[in-house]
Short mmCIF file of C-alpha atoms and ligand atoms in Angstrom, two decimals:
data_model
loop_
_atom_site.label_atom_id
_atom_site.label_comp_id
_atom_site.label_asym_id
_atom_site.label_seq_id
_atom_site.Cartn_x
_atom_site.Cartn_y
_atom_site.Cartn_z
CA MET A 488 -22.15 16.80 -20.18
CA ILE A 489 -21.60 13.70 -22.24
CA ASP A 490 -23.72 10.73 -21.16
CA TYR A 491 -20.91 8.23 -21.37
CA THR A 492 -22.87 5.05 -20.70
CA LEU A 493 -25.42 6.07 -23.35
CA ALA A 494 -22.60 6.68 -25.82
CA VAL A 495 -21.20 3.21 -25.08
CA HIS A 496 -24.63 1.62 -25.45
CA LEU A 497 -25.25 3.31 -28.82
CA LEU A 498 -21.84 2.17 -30.01
CA MET A 499 -22.64 -1.38 -28.88
CA GLU A 500 -25.88 -1.25 -30.87
CA ASP A 501 -23.94 -0.22 -33.95
CA ILE A 502 -21.37 -2.98 -33.41
CA VAL A 503 -23.93 -5.80 -33.09
CA ALA A 504 -25.81 -4.46 -36.13
CA ARG A 505 -22.63 -4.54 -38.24
CA VAL A 506 -20.70 -7.57 -37.03
CA ARG A 507 -22.13 -11.02 -37.62
CA ALA A 508 -20.17 -12.62 -34.77
CA LEU A 509 -22.15 -10.55 -32.24
CA ALA A 510 -25.50 -10.52 -34.03
CA HIS A 511 -27.01 -12.82 -31.36
CA ILE A 512 -26.89 -10.06 -28.75
CA ASP A 513 -30.11 -8.20 -27.99
CA LEU A 514 -28.96 -4.89 -26.55
CA GLN A 515 -32.39 -4.27 -25.07
CA GLN A 516 -31.30 -6.88 -22.55
CA VAL A 517 -27.91 -5.31 -21.86
CA LEU A 518 -27.61 -2.47 -19.36
CA VAL A 519 -24.46 -0.33 -19.28
CA PHE A 520 -23.65 1.41 -16.01
CA ALA A 521 -20.59 3.07 -14.51
CA ARG A 522 -18.45 2.41 -11.45
CA LEU A 523 -15.72 4.63 -10.10
CA GLY A 524 -12.26 3.48 -11.21
CA ARG A 525 -9.39 5.87 -10.70
CA THR A 526 -6.88 6.08 -13.52
CA THR A 527 -3.93 5.62 -11.18
CA THR A 528 -5.16 2.42 -9.56
CA HIS A 529 -5.05 -0.98 -11.18
CA GLY A 530 -8.27 -2.70 -12.08
CA ALA A 531 -10.56 -3.66 -14.90
CA TYR A 532 -11.63 -1.08 -17.47
CA ALA A 533 -14.99 -2.78 -17.81
CA THR A 534 -16.74 -5.96 -16.69
CA CYS A 535 -19.56 -8.11 -18.05
CA HIS A 536 -21.93 -9.46 -15.38
CA SER A 537 -24.47 -12.16 -16.26
CA LEU A 538 -27.83 -11.98 -14.51
CA THR A 539 -29.11 -15.30 -15.81
CA LEU A 540 -26.73 -17.74 -14.16
CA PRO A 541 -28.72 -20.50 -12.45
CA ASP A 542 -28.94 -20.82 -8.67
CA SER A 543 -25.90 -22.46 -7.11
CA GLU A 544 -26.05 -25.85 -5.46
CA PRO A 545 -26.95 -25.63 -1.74
CA ALA A 546 -23.80 -24.92 0.26
CA TYR A 547 -22.44 -23.73 3.60
CA TYR A 548 -19.23 -22.19 4.86
CA PHE A 549 -17.19 -24.14 7.32
CA TRP A 550 -14.20 -23.93 9.58
CA ARG A 551 -12.12 -26.89 10.70
CA ASP A 552 -10.23 -27.41 13.91
CA ARG A 553 -6.57 -27.02 12.96
CA ARG A 554 -5.46 -29.83 15.19
CA THR A 555 -8.13 -32.48 14.77
CA GLY A 556 -9.45 -31.50 11.34
CA ALA A 557 -12.99 -31.84 12.69
CA LEU A 558 -15.73 -29.45 11.60
CA SER A 559 -15.76 -26.86 14.36
CA ARG A 560 -18.18 -24.34 12.89
CA ARG A 561 -20.33 -24.09 9.81
CA SER A 562 -22.86 -21.61 8.46
CA GLU A 563 -26.47 -22.33 7.75
CA TRP A 564 -27.20 -23.78 4.31
CA PHE A 565 -27.78 -21.32 1.49
CA VAL A 566 -27.99 -21.00 -2.29
CA THR A 567 -26.47 -18.20 -4.35
CA ARG A 568 -28.83 -16.55 -6.82
CA SER A 569 -28.82 -13.82 -9.43
CA PRO A 570 -30.74 -10.61 -8.81
CA GLU A 571 -33.44 -9.59 -11.27
CA VAL A 572 -33.11 -6.32 -13.15
CA ARG A 573 -35.99 -5.09 -15.30
CA VAL A 574 -36.01 -1.95 -17.38
CA GLY A 575 -39.28 -0.97 -19.04
CA GLY A 576 -40.64 -4.36 -18.03
CA ARG A 577 -37.89 -6.16 -19.93
CA ARG A 578 -35.59 -8.53 -18.07
CA ILE A 579 -31.92 -7.55 -18.35
CA SER A 580 -29.64 -10.51 -19.09
CA HIS A 581 -26.25 -8.78 -18.74
CA LEU A 582 -24.85 -5.75 -17.02
CA VAL A 583 -21.72 -4.15 -18.44
CA SER A 584 -19.95 -1.89 -15.98
CA ILE A 585 -17.51 0.75 -17.18
CA ALA A 586 -14.86 2.04 -14.76
CA LEU A 587 -14.69 5.83 -15.03
CA PRO A 588 -12.45 7.70 -15.51
CA ARG A 589 -10.04 4.75 -15.93
CA PHE A 590 -11.76 3.47 -19.08
CA CYS A 591 -11.44 6.85 -20.83
CA ASN A 592 -7.73 7.04 -20.07
CA GLN A 593 -6.62 3.62 -21.26
CA THR A 594 -4.03 3.55 -23.98
CA LEU A 595 -2.63 0.86 -26.22
CA LYS A 596 0.58 0.97 -24.23
CA ASP A 597 -1.12 -0.29 -21.06
CA THR A 598 -1.89 -3.72 -22.43
CA HIS A 599 -1.22 -6.50 -24.87
CA LYS A 600 -3.07 -4.33 -27.37
CA GLU A 601 0.09 -2.37 -28.20
CA ARG A 602 1.36 -5.23 -30.36
CA VAL A 603 -1.98 -5.67 -32.07
CA TYR A 604 -3.28 -2.28 -33.14
CA GLU A 605 -1.81 0.61 -35.10
CA ARG A 606 0.24 3.03 -33.03
CA GLY A 607 -1.42 6.31 -32.29
CA LYS A 608 -4.94 4.91 -32.62
CA GLU A 609 -5.50 4.90 -28.89
CA TRP A 610 -9.24 4.73 -29.29
CA LEU A 611 -8.89 1.17 -30.60
CA ALA A 612 -7.88 0.11 -27.08
CA LYS A 613 -11.28 1.29 -25.83
CA LEU A 614 -13.13 -0.26 -28.77
CA ASP A 615 -11.35 -3.52 -28.02
CA THR A 616 -12.55 -3.36 -24.40
CA ILE A 617 -16.15 -2.78 -25.47
CA VAL A 618 -16.07 -5.64 -27.97
CA HIS A 619 -14.38 -7.80 -25.32
CA GLU A 620 -17.31 -7.32 -22.90
CA LEU A 621 -19.85 -8.03 -25.65
CA TYR A 622 -17.93 -11.14 -26.62
CA HIS A 623 -18.47 -12.48 -23.09
CA VAL A 624 -22.22 -12.73 -23.82
CA ASP A 625 -22.82 -16.38 -24.54
CA PRO A 626 -24.49 -16.98 -27.91
CA HIS A 627 -26.34 -20.11 -26.76
CA GLN A 628 -27.25 -20.00 -23.10
CA GLY A 629 -27.26 -16.26 -22.56
CA GLY A 630 -24.76 -16.50 -19.69
CA ILE A 631 -21.02 -15.99 -20.02
CA ARG A 632 -19.32 -17.51 -23.06
CA ARG A 633 -17.19 -20.56 -22.41
CA SER A 634 -13.87 -20.17 -24.09
CA VAL A 635 -12.29 -22.78 -26.26
CA LYS A 636 -8.68 -23.56 -26.99
CA THR A 637 -7.27 -23.33 -30.48
CA ASP A 638 -8.23 -26.96 -31.11
CA GLY A 639 -11.85 -26.25 -30.19
CA SER A 640 -11.82 -28.08 -26.86
CA PRO A 641 -13.20 -26.24 -23.81
CA ALA A 642 -10.69 -24.08 -21.93
CA GLY A 643 -10.45 -23.83 -18.16
CA GLN A 644 -10.20 -20.06 -18.18
CA THR A 645 -12.29 -17.40 -19.89
CA HIS A 646 -9.50 -15.24 -21.24
CA THR A 647 -7.62 -17.52 -23.60
CA PRO A 648 -5.29 -16.27 -26.36
CA GLN A 649 -8.02 -17.40 -28.75
CA PHE A 650 -10.55 -15.17 -26.96
CA PHE A 651 -8.30 -12.10 -27.39
CA ARG A 652 -7.66 -12.95 -31.06
CA GLU A 653 -11.38 -13.28 -31.80
CA VAL A 654 -12.04 -9.94 -30.12
CA GLN A 655 -9.35 -8.36 -32.30
CA CYS A 656 -10.94 -9.84 -35.43
CA ILE A 657 -14.31 -8.37 -34.47
CA VAL A 658 -12.72 -4.96 -33.82
CA ARG A 659 -11.16 -5.06 -37.30
CA ASP A 660 -14.42 -6.24 -38.90
CA TYR A 661 -16.28 -3.38 -37.28
CA VAL A 662 -13.77 -0.75 -38.38
CA ALA A 663 -13.75 -2.23 -41.90
CA SER A 664 -17.54 -1.89 -42.07
CA ARG A 665 -17.02 1.89 -42.24
CA PRO A 666 -19.17 2.94 -39.31
CA ASP A 667 -20.24 6.56 -38.93
CA PRO A 668 -17.43 8.27 -36.96
CA ALA A 669 -20.09 10.11 -34.95
CA VAL A 670 -20.86 6.81 -33.22
CA TYR A 671 -17.32 6.09 -31.99
CA GLU A 672 -15.43 9.37 -31.98
CA PHE A 673 -16.08 9.92 -28.26
CA LEU A 674 -13.51 7.15 -27.71
CA ALA A 675 -10.76 9.36 -29.10
CA LEU A 676 -10.88 11.70 -26.10
CA ASP A 677 -9.37 10.92 -22.72
CA PHE A 678 -11.13 12.03 -19.56
CA ASP A 679 -9.71 15.57 -19.52
CA GLY A 680 -10.47 15.92 -23.21
CA LEU A 681 -14.09 14.91 -22.63
CA VAL A 682 -14.45 17.40 -19.77
CA LYS A 683 -13.01 20.17 -21.97
CA ARG A 684 -15.25 19.29 -24.90
CA HIS A 685 -18.50 18.52 -23.05
CA GLY A 686 -18.19 20.25 -19.70
CA GLY A 687 -18.28 16.98 -17.79
CA VAL A 688 -18.77 13.22 -17.88
CA ALA A 689 -22.07 11.77 -16.70
CA ALA A 690 -23.15 8.14 -16.55
CA THR A 691 -25.94 5.82 -15.45
CA THR A 692 -25.39 4.29 -12.02
CA PHE A 693 -27.50 2.43 -9.50
CA ARG A 694 -29.16 4.49 -6.79
CA ASP A 695 -27.22 2.74 -3.98
CA PHE A 696 -23.93 3.71 -5.63
CA PRO A 697 -21.29 2.30 -5.45
CA ALA A 698 -23.42 -0.84 -4.91
CA PHE A 699 -24.92 -2.57 -7.93
CA PRO A 700 -26.91 -5.78 -8.45
CA GLN A 701 -24.77 -8.78 -7.58
CA ARG A 702 -25.31 -12.45 -6.84
CA TYR A 703 -26.62 -12.90 -3.32
CA ARG A 704 -26.93 -15.69 -0.77
CA GLU A 705 -30.34 -16.86 0.28
CA ARG A 706 -30.80 -19.02 3.37
CA LEU A 707 -32.53 -22.31 2.61
CA ALA A 708 -35.98 -22.22 4.21
CA GLU A 709 -35.63 -25.89 5.06
CA GLN A 710 -32.25 -26.44 6.62
CA PRO A 711 -30.77 -29.91 6.09
CA ARG A 712 -29.78 -31.52 9.40
CA GLY A 713 -26.10 -32.13 8.75
CA PRO A 714 -23.29 -31.98 8.87
CA ARG A 715 -22.81 -31.88 12.60
CA ALA A 716 -20.66 -29.03 13.94
CA ALA A 717 -19.99 -27.59 17.37
CA GLN A 718 -21.46 -24.29 16.26
CA ILE A 719 -23.87 -23.31 13.47
CA VAL A 720 -23.36 -19.72 12.39
CA PRO A 721 -26.56 -17.97 11.26
CA LEU A 722 -26.37 -16.18 7.93
CA SER A 723 -26.38 -12.42 8.10
CA PRO A 724 -29.99 -11.25 8.22
CA ARG A 725 -29.02 -8.26 6.08
CA THR A 726 -30.54 -9.30 2.79
CA ALA A 727 -29.27 -8.07 -0.53
CA ARG A 728 -31.63 -6.34 -2.92
CA ARG A 729 -33.14 -8.87 -5.30
CA HIS A 730 -35.17 -6.77 -7.69
CA PHE A 731 -34.17 -3.65 -9.53
CA THR A 732 -35.98 -1.50 -12.09
CA GLU A 733 -35.38 1.73 -13.97
CA ALA A 734 -36.45 3.50 -10.76
CA ASP A 735 -33.11 2.37 -9.29
CA LEU A 736 -31.08 4.07 -12.01
CA VAL A 737 -29.70 7.57 -11.47
CA MET A 738 -27.23 9.74 -13.33
CA ARG A 739 -23.99 10.72 -11.63
CA GLN A 740 -21.22 13.02 -12.71
CA PHE A 741 -17.79 11.38 -12.63
CA LEU A 742 -14.74 13.36 -11.54
CA ALA A 743 -11.13 12.22 -11.35
CA ALA A 744 -11.51 10.56 -7.94
CA SER A 745 -15.14 10.95 -6.90
CA THR A 746 -18.68 11.22 -8.19
CA ARG A 747 -21.74 13.30 -7.44
CA ARG A 748 -25.42 12.80 -8.00
CA ILE A 749 -26.89 14.92 -10.79
ZN1 ZN B 2002 -13.16 -10.34 -19.88
#
């Protein structure tokens, strides 16, 4: 079977080694894992998750009385924090999740990419997605890149036209650097093609699949007194996992609509 997440990681290593715009990324701190994403359902092909975002400000949920507008219920106070993932003792700064088999089956036609890349080079759609996720890695703070507008001022949203254009430039720079086709040719095959060629598609996942490390809420040990509400709702005692290591990583085989542990 092809180890798809390993193939993506090796390609990422080649990209950051060849393209100056992404040279700040240390791929030892980037973990690629797979989620199930059916080809026929809508959804992202891949996602970049930062694990180094700071704790949120203390907060609580609340409900208001429709009629009076008064605070009828609120939750206990909490902060939202990032989980810690360590592989080989090294702290991971970003997770990149790949939706399989959807990622393998994307084509230029599905997206804005049709107008941008040469017809027939469907693999460029997948390369664009991979570069896109890498481009989310912030060069300064290590979190998620803040996008700018064409005039250089900060943009309210992450995915600005400028963001897409810069990703396209990096894709072209990488291709122009004449990389070894052995590094990227797996992108040329769709899911069925990969199964025919390799006998199956395998990928790194987290042991609690489909769960993966996500930001979690932690109850403040010292609860502020206010604000007053008729009812204070306790936070769910079910606590999310906070620490993950390589022991939490397992390989799964991905099929068209399901997965199985290898
Ligand atoms: Zn994005």
